[in-house]
Amino acid sequence: MSSPGGIEVDGRAHAGGPGLRGRFRAQVRDEIKQVALRQLADGGPQALSLNAVAKVLGVSGPALYRYFANRDALLTDLVVDAYRDLAAACEAATAGAWKDPADRLRALAKAYRAWALEEPHRYRLLFRAPLYGYDAHSEPLVQASQIAMNVAVEVLEGIAAEGPVAGGELEAPLAEWAAGRGMPGAAAVIAVRATTLWARLHGLVSLEIEGNFASMGLDPTPLYEGEITNLLTTPPA
């Protein structure tokens, strides 16, 4: 039988070809994730519970284990989705090789900030250890995070010659990291720039979404603009 929400309970509902069954499964997984996201927004990762999701959907908890093996599996899907959505927002903002490289970098920073402000609970999920014992650096998550970093690398490749950031001791290990992550074209200076960009944006965004600038009565927009300007104009070592 099926629940009122349409989730298969006894394994016999929605019989048919693999295509239909696959579409149904994808739909149910999406419904589960939407409810889970609302839990995250309301109470953070510690509020995430498959049983609570099942209650909202009107089914038993065990019914959901056909779609996610456990809470960590659901959490991993949410993190991967968030990385992909963040990367898509940044990529859309920087699309167009005809754009001035510096303008593309500013567009990247603006899109990164806008996504974080619109999805603060999902942004926190990316850069905090969400739950005790959860492996926030597992290979699926590392691969997903690379999508967004690749956007930054692609943008920064167009402006590297304008004033490389001094990398010092970081250049060699970051170049090795870039090559290991499938970015052999990212020279040391690009890897340093990408890491610096992410660190600067993340610092500002983290302060902003926690209300620190608001409590100061401060619009942090000039701070973002200043960081991009610094990144563009820092002289070589």
Short mmCIF file of C-alpha atoms in Angstrom, two decimals:
data_model
loop_
_atom_site.label_atom_id
_atom_site.label_comp_id
_atom_site.label_asym_id
_atom_site.label_seq_id
_atom_site.Cartn_x
_atom_site.Cartn_y
_atom_site.Cartn_z
CA MET A 1 0.00 0.00 0.00
CA SER A 2 0.98 3.63 -0.30
CA SER A 3 0.85 6.39 2.25
CA PRO A 4 -1.32 9.49 1.70
CA GLY A 5 1.84 11.27 0.58
CA GLY A 6 2.53 8.63 -2.03
CA ILE A 7 5.50 6.86 -0.44
CA GLU A 8 5.69 3.15 -1.10
CA VAL A 9 5.25 1.16 2.08
CA ASP A 10 5.04 -2.54 1.20
CA GLY A 11 7.18 -2.70 -1.95
CA ARG A 12 4.26 -3.46 -4.28
CA ALA A 13 2.98 0.03 -5.03
CA HIS A 14 3.90 1.68 -8.30
CA ALA A 15 4.65 -1.53 -10.14
CA GLY A 16 5.80 -0.92 -13.67
CA GLY A 17 8.88 -0.49 -15.78
CA PRO A 18 12.23 0.55 -14.36
CA GLY A 19 11.80 4.03 -15.78
CA LEU A 20 8.56 4.68 -13.91
CA ARG A 21 9.90 3.10 -10.74
CA GLY A 22 13.08 5.15 -11.00
CA ARG A 23 11.14 8.38 -11.46
CA PHE A 24 8.98 7.60 -8.48
CA ARG A 25 12.01 6.85 -6.34
CA ALA A 26 13.65 10.14 -7.34
CA GLN A 27 10.45 12.01 -6.52
CA VAL A 28 10.19 10.46 -3.07
CA ARG A 29 13.84 11.16 -2.31
CA ASP A 30 13.28 14.77 -3.28
CA GLU A 31 10.24 15.01 -0.99
CA ILE A 32 12.28 13.59 1.88
CA LYS A 33 15.07 16.09 1.28
CA GLN A 34 12.68 19.03 1.14
CA VAL A 35 11.28 18.12 4.56
CA ALA A 36 14.80 17.58 5.88
CA LEU A 37 15.85 21.03 4.66
CA ARG A 38 12.99 22.56 6.61
CA GLN A 39 14.22 20.73 9.69
CA LEU A 40 17.70 22.11 9.12
CA ALA A 41 16.38 25.64 8.70
CA ASP A 42 14.32 25.39 11.89
CA GLY A 43 16.72 23.58 14.19
CA GLY A 44 20.07 22.92 12.54
CA PRO A 45 21.66 19.52 11.77
CA GLN A 46 20.91 18.19 15.26
CA ALA A 47 17.19 18.49 14.46
CA LEU A 48 17.51 16.22 11.43
CA SER A 49 15.69 12.93 12.02
CA LEU A 50 14.38 10.33 9.60
CA ASN A 51 11.56 9.53 12.00
CA ALA A 52 10.56 13.18 12.14
CA VAL A 53 10.67 13.37 8.35
CA ALA A 54 8.52 10.25 8.13
CA LYS A 55 5.97 11.76 10.50
CA VAL A 56 5.63 14.85 8.31
CA LEU A 57 5.18 12.65 5.24
CA GLY A 58 2.64 10.47 7.00
CA VAL A 59 4.55 7.19 6.89
CA SER A 60 6.49 4.99 9.27
CA GLY A 61 10.17 5.61 9.89
CA PRO A 62 11.29 2.27 8.41
CA ALA A 63 9.64 3.20 5.10
CA LEU A 64 12.27 5.89 4.58
CA TYR A 65 15.18 3.49 4.93
CA ARG A 66 14.41 2.26 1.43
CA TYR A 67 15.49 5.68 0.18
CA PHE A 68 18.25 6.62 2.65
CA ALA A 69 20.20 4.07 4.64
CA ASN A 70 20.43 6.36 7.67
CA ARG A 71 20.51 9.99 8.75
CA ASP A 72 24.12 10.45 7.64
CA ALA A 73 23.28 9.25 4.12
CA LEU A 74 20.48 11.83 3.95
CA LEU A 75 22.81 14.50 5.32
CA THR A 76 25.43 13.67 2.69
CA ASP A 77 22.88 14.09 -0.08
CA LEU A 78 21.90 17.48 1.32
CA VAL A 79 25.52 18.62 1.45
CA VAL A 80 26.23 17.46 -2.11
CA ASP A 81 23.08 19.22 -3.35
CA ALA A 82 24.14 22.42 -1.59
CA TYR A 83 27.61 22.37 -3.13
CA ARG A 84 26.09 21.88 -6.57
CA ASP A 85 23.60 24.70 -6.11
CA LEU A 86 26.29 27.08 -4.86
CA ALA A 87 28.51 26.19 -7.82
CA ALA A 88 25.63 26.66 -10.25
CA ALA A 89 24.88 30.12 -8.85
CA CYS A 90 28.53 31.15 -9.15
CA GLU A 91 28.87 29.67 -12.63
CA ALA A 92 25.75 31.45 -13.88
CA ALA A 93 27.03 34.76 -12.51
CA THR A 94 30.42 34.42 -14.20
CA ALA A 95 29.29 32.91 -17.51
CA GLY A 96 30.61 34.62 -20.61
CA ALA A 97 34.29 34.62 -21.52
CA TRP A 98 33.74 38.02 -23.12
CA LYS A 99 33.35 39.65 -19.72
CA ASP A 100 36.22 41.55 -18.17
CA PRO A 101 38.09 39.10 -15.89
CA ALA A 102 37.98 41.48 -12.94
CA ASP A 103 34.22 41.94 -13.40
CA ARG A 104 33.79 38.16 -13.49
CA LEU A 105 35.63 37.90 -10.20
CA ARG A 106 33.39 40.54 -8.64
CA ALA A 107 30.33 38.72 -10.01
CA LEU A 108 31.61 35.50 -8.44
CA ALA A 109 31.97 37.14 -5.04
CA LYS A 110 28.52 38.72 -5.31
CA ALA A 111 26.89 35.41 -6.26
CA TYR A 112 28.69 33.54 -3.46
CA ARG A 113 27.49 36.06 -0.90
CA ALA A 114 23.93 36.17 -2.28
CA TRP A 115 23.56 32.38 -2.17
CA ALA A 116 24.82 32.22 1.40
CA LEU A 117 22.44 34.95 2.55
CA GLU A 118 19.51 33.27 0.84
CA GLU A 119 20.41 29.78 2.10
CA PRO A 120 22.22 30.32 5.42
CA HIS A 121 21.26 26.91 6.87
CA ARG A 122 22.62 25.19 3.77
CA TYR A 123 25.77 27.33 3.76
CA ARG A 124 26.49 26.38 7.38
CA LEU A 125 26.04 22.76 6.40
CA LEU A 126 28.92 23.04 3.94
CA PHE A 127 31.56 24.49 6.22
CA ARG A 128 30.80 23.19 9.68
CA ALA A 129 31.08 19.70 11.10
CA PRO A 130 27.31 19.15 11.22
CA LEU A 131 27.15 16.27 13.69
CA TYR A 132 29.51 14.48 16.04
CA GLY A 133 31.05 11.52 14.24
CA TYR A 134 29.95 12.62 10.78
CA ASP A 135 32.77 12.54 8.22
CA ALA A 136 32.51 15.99 6.68
CA HIS A 137 35.57 15.31 4.50
CA SER A 138 34.55 12.06 2.88
CA GLU A 139 35.41 11.63 -0.78
CA PRO A 140 31.87 12.32 -2.10
CA LEU A 141 31.84 15.64 -0.25
CA VAL A 142 35.34 16.57 -1.36
CA GLN A 143 34.38 15.87 -4.97
CA ALA A 144 31.23 17.94 -4.63
CA SER A 145 33.13 20.87 -3.14
CA GLN A 146 35.50 20.79 -6.09
CA ILE A 147 32.72 21.91 -8.44
CA ALA A 148 32.54 25.33 -6.82
CA MET A 149 36.32 25.63 -6.54
CA ASN A 150 36.64 24.89 -10.25
CA VAL A 151 34.49 27.93 -11.01
CA ALA A 152 36.84 30.13 -8.98
CA VAL A 153 39.92 28.63 -10.65
CA GLU A 154 38.47 29.21 -14.12
CA VAL A 155 37.73 32.86 -13.32
CA LEU A 156 41.09 33.46 -11.69
CA GLU A 157 43.03 32.00 -14.62
CA GLY A 158 42.01 35.04 -16.60
CA ILE A 159 43.57 37.51 -14.19
CA ALA A 160 46.63 35.69 -12.86
CA ALA A 161 49.06 37.77 -14.86
CA GLU A 162 47.72 41.02 -13.45
CA GLY A 163 49.31 40.64 -10.05
CA PRO A 164 49.83 37.22 -8.50
CA VAL A 165 49.28 36.80 -4.80
CA ALA A 166 52.38 35.99 -2.82
CA GLY A 167 52.09 32.31 -1.95
CA GLY A 168 55.43 31.62 -0.32
CA GLU A 169 55.47 28.22 1.33
CA LEU A 170 51.88 27.57 0.23
CA GLU A 171 52.56 27.54 -3.49
CA ALA A 172 54.06 24.05 -3.78
CA PRO A 173 51.50 22.19 -1.60
CA LEU A 174 48.58 24.06 -3.16
CA ALA A 175 49.83 23.34 -6.67
CA GLU A 176 50.09 19.67 -5.71
CA TRP A 177 46.59 19.81 -4.26
CA ALA A 178 45.23 21.38 -7.46
CA ALA A 179 46.83 18.70 -9.62
CA GLY A 180 45.50 15.98 -7.33
CA ARG A 181 42.00 17.38 -7.64
CA GLY A 182 42.08 17.21 -11.41
CA MET A 183 43.18 20.79 -12.06
CA PRO A 184 46.59 20.33 -13.69
CA GLY A 185 46.20 23.67 -15.47
CA ALA A 186 46.00 25.50 -12.17
CA ALA A 187 49.50 26.79 -11.59
CA ALA A 188 50.68 27.48 -8.07
CA VAL A 189 49.64 31.11 -8.23
CA ILE A 190 46.11 30.14 -9.29
CA ALA A 191 45.79 27.67 -6.43
CA VAL A 192 46.99 30.33 -3.99
CA ARG A 193 44.54 32.86 -5.39
CA ALA A 194 41.60 30.45 -5.29
CA THR A 195 42.31 29.49 -1.68
CA THR A 196 42.78 33.11 -0.69
CA LEU A 197 39.54 34.12 -2.39
CA TRP A 198 37.59 31.38 -0.66
CA ALA A 199 39.09 32.18 2.75
CA ARG A 200 38.27 35.89 2.41
CA LEU A 201 34.73 35.36 1.19
CA HIS A 202 34.01 32.66 3.73
CA GLY A 203 35.21 34.84 6.58
CA LEU A 204 32.97 37.71 5.58
CA VAL A 205 29.97 35.54 4.80
CA SER A 206 30.25 33.63 8.08
CA LEU A 207 30.24 36.87 10.04
CA GLU A 208 27.35 38.25 8.02
CA ILE A 209 24.98 35.29 8.22
CA GLU A 210 25.47 35.14 11.98
CA GLY A 211 24.36 38.78 12.27
CA ASN A 212 27.67 40.20 13.42
CA PHE A 213 27.69 43.08 10.95
CA ALA A 214 24.01 43.82 11.58
CA SER A 215 24.67 44.12 15.30
CA MET A 216 27.28 46.76 14.43
CA GLY A 217 24.82 48.62 12.18
CA LEU A 218 27.23 47.96 9.33
CA ASP A 219 26.61 47.21 5.67
CA PRO A 220 29.53 44.89 4.82
CA THR A 221 29.29 45.40 1.05
CA PRO A 222 32.38 47.67 0.97
CA LEU A 223 34.32 44.98 2.84
CA TYR A 224 33.58 42.45 0.10
CA GLU A 225 34.54 44.95 -2.57
CA GLY A 226 37.73 45.80 -0.72
CA GLU A 227 38.77 42.16 -0.48
CA ILE A 228 38.32 41.65 -4.21
CA THR A 229 40.27 44.80 -4.93
CA ASN A 230 43.07 43.57 -2.65
CA LEU A 231 43.11 40.23 -4.41
CA LEU A 232 43.39 41.94 -7.78
CA THR A 233 46.14 44.34 -6.81
CA THR A 234 48.39 42.45 -4.40
CA PRO A 235 51.88 42.55 -5.90
CA PRO A 236 54.07 39.51 -6.44
CA ALA A 237 56.34 38.36 -3.65
#
